[in-house]
mmCIF file of C-alpha atoms in Angstrom:
data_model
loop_
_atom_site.group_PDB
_atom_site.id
_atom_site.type_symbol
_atom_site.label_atom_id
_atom_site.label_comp_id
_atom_site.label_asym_id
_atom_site.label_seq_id
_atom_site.Cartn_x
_atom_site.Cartn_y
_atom_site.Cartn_z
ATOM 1 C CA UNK A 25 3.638 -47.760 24.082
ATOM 2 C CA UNK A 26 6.121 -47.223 21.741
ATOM 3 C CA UNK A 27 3.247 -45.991 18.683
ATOM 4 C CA UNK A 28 1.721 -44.128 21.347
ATOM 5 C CA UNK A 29 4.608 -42.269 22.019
ATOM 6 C CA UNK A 30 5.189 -41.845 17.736
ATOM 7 C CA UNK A 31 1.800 -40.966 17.443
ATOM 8 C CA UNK A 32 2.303 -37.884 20.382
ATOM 9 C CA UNK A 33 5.036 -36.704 18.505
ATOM 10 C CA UNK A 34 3.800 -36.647 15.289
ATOM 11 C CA UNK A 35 0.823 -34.667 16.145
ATOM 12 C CA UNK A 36 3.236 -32.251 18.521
ATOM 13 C CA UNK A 37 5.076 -31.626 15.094
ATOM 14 C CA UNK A 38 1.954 -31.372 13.359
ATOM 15 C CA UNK A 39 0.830 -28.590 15.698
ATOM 16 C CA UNK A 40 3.640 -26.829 15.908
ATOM 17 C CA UNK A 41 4.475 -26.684 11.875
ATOM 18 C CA UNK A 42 1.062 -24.820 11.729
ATOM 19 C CA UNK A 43 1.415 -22.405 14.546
ATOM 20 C CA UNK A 44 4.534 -21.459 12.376
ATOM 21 C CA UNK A 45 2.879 -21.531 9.416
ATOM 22 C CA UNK A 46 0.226 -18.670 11.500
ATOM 23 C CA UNK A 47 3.044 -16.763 12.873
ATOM 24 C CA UNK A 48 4.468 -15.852 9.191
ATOM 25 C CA UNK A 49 1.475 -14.751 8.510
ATOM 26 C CA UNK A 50 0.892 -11.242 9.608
ATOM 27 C CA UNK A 51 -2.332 -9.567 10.239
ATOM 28 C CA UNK A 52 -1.762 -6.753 7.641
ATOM 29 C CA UNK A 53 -5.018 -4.856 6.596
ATOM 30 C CA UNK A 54 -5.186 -3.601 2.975
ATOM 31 C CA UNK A 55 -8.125 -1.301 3.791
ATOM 32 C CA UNK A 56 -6.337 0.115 7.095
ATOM 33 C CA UNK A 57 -2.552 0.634 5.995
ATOM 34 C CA UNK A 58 -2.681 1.244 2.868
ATOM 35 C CA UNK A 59 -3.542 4.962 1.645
ATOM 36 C CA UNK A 60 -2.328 7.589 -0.557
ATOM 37 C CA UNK A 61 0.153 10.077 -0.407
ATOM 38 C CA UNK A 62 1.218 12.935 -2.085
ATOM 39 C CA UNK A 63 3.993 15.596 -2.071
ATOM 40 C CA UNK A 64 3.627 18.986 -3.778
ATOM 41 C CA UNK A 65 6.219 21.924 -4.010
ATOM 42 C CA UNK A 66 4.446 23.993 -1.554
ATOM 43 C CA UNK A 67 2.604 21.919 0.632
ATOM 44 C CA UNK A 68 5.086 19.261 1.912
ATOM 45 C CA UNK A 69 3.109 15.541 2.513
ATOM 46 C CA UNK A 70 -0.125 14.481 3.046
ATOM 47 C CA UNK A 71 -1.334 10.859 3.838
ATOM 48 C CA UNK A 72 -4.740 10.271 3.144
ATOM 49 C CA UNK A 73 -5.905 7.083 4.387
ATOM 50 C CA UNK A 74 -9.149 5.059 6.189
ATOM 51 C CA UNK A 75 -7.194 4.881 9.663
ATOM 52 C CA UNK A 76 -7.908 7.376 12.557
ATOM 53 C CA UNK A 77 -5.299 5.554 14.794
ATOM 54 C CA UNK A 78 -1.935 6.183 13.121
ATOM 55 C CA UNK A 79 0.507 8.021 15.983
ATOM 56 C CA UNK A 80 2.835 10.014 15.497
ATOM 57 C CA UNK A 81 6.608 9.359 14.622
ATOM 58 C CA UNK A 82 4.765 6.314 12.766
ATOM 59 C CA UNK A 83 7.029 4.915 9.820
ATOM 60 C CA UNK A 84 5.383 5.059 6.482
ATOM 61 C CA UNK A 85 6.426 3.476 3.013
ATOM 62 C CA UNK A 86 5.528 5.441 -0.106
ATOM 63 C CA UNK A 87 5.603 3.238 -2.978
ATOM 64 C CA UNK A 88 6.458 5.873 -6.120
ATOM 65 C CA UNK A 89 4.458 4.093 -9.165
ATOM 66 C CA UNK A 90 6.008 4.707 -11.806
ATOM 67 C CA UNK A 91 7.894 3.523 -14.935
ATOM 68 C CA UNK A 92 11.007 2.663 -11.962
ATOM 69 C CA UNK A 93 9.561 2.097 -9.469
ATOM 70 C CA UNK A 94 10.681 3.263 -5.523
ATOM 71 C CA UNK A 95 10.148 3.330 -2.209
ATOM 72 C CA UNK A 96 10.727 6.263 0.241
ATOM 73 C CA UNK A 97 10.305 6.491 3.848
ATOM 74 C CA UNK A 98 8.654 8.934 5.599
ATOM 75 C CA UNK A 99 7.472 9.767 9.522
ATOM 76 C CA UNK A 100 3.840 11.154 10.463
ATOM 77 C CA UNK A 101 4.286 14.724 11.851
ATOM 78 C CA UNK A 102 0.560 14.512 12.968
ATOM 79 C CA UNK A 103 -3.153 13.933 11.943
ATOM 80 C CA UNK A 104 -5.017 17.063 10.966
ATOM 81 C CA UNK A 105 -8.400 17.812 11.474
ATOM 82 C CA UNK A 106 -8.952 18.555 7.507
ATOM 83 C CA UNK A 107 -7.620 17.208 4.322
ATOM 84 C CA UNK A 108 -4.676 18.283 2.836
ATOM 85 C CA UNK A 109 -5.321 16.294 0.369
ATOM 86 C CA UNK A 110 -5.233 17.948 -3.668
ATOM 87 C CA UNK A 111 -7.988 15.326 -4.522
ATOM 88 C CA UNK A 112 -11.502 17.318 -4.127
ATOM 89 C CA UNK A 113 -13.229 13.700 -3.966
ATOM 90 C CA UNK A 114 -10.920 11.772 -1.123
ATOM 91 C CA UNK A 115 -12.472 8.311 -0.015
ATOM 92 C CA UNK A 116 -15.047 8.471 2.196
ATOM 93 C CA UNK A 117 -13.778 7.775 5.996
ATOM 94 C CA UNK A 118 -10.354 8.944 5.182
ATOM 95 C CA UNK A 119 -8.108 10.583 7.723
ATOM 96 C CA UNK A 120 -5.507 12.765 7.063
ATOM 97 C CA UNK A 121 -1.720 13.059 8.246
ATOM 98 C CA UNK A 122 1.037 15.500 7.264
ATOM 99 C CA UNK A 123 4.663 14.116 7.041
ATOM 100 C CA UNK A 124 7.547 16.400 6.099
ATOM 101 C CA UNK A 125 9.035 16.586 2.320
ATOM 102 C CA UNK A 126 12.427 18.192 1.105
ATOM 103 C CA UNK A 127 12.431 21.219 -0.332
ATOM 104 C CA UNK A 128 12.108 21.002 -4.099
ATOM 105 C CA UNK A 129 10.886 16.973 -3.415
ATOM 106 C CA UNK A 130 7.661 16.363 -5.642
ATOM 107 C CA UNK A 131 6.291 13.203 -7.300
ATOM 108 C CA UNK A 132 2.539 12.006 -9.019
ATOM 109 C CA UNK A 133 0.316 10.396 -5.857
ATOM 110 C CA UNK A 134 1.744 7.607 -4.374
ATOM 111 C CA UNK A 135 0.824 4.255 -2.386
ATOM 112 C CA UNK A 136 1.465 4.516 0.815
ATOM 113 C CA UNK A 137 1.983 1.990 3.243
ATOM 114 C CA UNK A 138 1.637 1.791 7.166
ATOM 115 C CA UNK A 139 2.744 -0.585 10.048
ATOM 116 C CA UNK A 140 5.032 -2.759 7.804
ATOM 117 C CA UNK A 141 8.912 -1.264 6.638
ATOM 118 C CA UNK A 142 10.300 -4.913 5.797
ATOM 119 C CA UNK A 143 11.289 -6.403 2.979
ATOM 120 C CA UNK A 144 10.635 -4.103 -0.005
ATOM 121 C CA UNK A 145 12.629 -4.989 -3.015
ATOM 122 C CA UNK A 146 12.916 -3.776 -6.431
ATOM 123 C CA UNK A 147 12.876 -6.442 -9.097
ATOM 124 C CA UNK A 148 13.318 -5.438 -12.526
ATOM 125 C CA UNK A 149 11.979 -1.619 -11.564
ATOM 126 C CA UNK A 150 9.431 -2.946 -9.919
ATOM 127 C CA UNK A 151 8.082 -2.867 -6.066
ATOM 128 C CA UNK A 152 7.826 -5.835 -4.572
ATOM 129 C CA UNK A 153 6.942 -6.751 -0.493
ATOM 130 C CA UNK A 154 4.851 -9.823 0.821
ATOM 131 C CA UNK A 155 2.440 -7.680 2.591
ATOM 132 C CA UNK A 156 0.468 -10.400 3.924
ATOM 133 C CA UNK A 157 2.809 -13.011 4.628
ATOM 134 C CA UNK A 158 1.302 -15.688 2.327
ATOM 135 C CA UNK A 159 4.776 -16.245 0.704
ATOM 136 C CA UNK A 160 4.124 -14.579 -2.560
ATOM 137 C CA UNK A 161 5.373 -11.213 -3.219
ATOM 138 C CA UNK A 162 2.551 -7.888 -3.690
ATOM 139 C CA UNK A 163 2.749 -5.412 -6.809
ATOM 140 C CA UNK A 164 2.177 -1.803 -6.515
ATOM 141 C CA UNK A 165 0.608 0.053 -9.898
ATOM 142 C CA UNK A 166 -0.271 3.326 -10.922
ATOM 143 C CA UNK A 167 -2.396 4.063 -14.246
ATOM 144 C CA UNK A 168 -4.210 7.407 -15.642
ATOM 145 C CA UNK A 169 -8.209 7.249 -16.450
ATOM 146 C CA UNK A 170 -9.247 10.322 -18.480
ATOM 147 C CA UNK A 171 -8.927 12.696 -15.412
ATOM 148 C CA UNK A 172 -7.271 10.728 -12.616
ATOM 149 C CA UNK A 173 -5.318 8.001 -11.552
ATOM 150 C CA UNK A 174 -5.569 4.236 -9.720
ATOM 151 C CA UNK A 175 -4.116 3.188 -7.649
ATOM 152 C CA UNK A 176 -3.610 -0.634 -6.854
ATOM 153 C CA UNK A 177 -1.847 -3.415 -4.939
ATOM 154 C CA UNK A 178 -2.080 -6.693 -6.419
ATOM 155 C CA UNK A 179 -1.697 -10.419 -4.626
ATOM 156 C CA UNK A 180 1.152 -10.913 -7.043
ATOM 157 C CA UNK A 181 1.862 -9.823 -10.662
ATOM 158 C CA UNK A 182 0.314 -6.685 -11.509
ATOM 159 C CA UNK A 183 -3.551 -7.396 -14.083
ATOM 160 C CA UNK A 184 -2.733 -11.347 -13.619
ATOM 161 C CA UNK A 185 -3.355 -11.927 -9.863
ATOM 162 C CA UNK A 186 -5.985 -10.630 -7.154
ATOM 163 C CA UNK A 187 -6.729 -7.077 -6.895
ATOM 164 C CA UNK A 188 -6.246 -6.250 -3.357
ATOM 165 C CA UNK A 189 -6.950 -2.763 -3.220
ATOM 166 C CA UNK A 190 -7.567 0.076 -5.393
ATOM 167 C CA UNK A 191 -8.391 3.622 -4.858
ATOM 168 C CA UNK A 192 -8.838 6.681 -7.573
ATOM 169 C CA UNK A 193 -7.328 9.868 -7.353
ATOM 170 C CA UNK A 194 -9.240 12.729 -9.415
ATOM 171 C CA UNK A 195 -6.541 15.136 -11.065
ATOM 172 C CA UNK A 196 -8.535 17.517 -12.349
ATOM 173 C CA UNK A 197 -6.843 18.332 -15.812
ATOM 174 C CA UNK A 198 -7.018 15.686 -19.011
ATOM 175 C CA UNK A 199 -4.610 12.729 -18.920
ATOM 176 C CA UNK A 200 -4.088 9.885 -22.172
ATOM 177 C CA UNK A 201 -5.822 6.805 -20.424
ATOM 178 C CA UNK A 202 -3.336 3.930 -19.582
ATOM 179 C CA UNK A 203 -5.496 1.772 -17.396
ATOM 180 C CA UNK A 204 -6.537 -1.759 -18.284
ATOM 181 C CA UNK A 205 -10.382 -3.018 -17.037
ATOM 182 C CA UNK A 206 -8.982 -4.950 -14.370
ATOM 183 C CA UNK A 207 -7.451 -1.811 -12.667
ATOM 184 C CA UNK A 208 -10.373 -0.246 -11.370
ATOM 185 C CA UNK A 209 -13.290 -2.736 -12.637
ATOM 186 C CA UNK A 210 -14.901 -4.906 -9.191
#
């Protein structure tokens, strides 16, 4: 009775160490709340982003990629019915939302992220969040092609882990390429 009884509780511990092991992980959708955002002097913000769902009031993260690295929050003011986006080629199936931006505030195209405001650190001037909940800790980066910019989010150290998701933002005017292969190569 007695190993019957060991044998119960074992798999009782068994079971519950992996319904634990589920509930850290989160169901966070690189495809769905991740997008990018952009603030211009006259404009204010615009989210552009493959999610027709996001409400209003909803909490964004914009994940300024550059040389130090930040994070500001925002709130959606509302979807529009066109883009506001600067970027004559946005992705297709993109939405777009307007969130407000201080007067004078301006920065290059930005990650943004939605549904998840926890846990964002800077190490060494550098973004860091486990987006996913796998335990390890995603990298934001932002390079220049000859005209635009990527964007990516990367399972762990930027160019030396998983690309999870990239997007390209076409500026319009020449830029000195900075991207590596791996930043917008599939």
């Amino acid at each position: 009775m007695r190993k019957v009884a060991s044998l119960v509780a074992v798999a009782l511990i068994t079971v519950n160490t992996s319904a634990l092991a589920d509930e850290k992980k989160n169901n966070f959708n690189y495809s769905s709340q991740i997008g990018i955002a952009e603030v211009t002097p006259t404009s204010g913000g615009c989210l552009t982003i493959r999610n027709p769902y996001i409400r209003e009031n909803q909490k964004i993260k914009l994940v300024i990629a550059g040389n130090q690295q930040k994070v500001v929050e925002k709130k959606i003011l509302k979807k529009l019915k066109a883009s506001c986006s600067r970027n004559p080629d946005p992705p297709a199936g993109a939405s777009f939302y307007s969130f407000p931006a201080a007067e004078g505030e301006y920065f290059e195209p930005s990650i943004a992220v939605v549904g998840f405001s926890d846990g964002f650190k800077i190490v060494k001037d550098k973004v860091r969040v486990d987006l996913d909940g796998d335990g390890a800790a995603e990298s934001f980066r932002s390079c220049t092609s000859n005209e635009g910019l990527h964007l990516t989010v990367w399972a762990g150290e930027d160019l030396k882990s998983k690309r999870q998701w990239h997007e390209y933002y076409y500026l319009g005017y020449d830029v000195v390429p900075s991207c590596k292969p791996a930043d917008y190569k599939e």
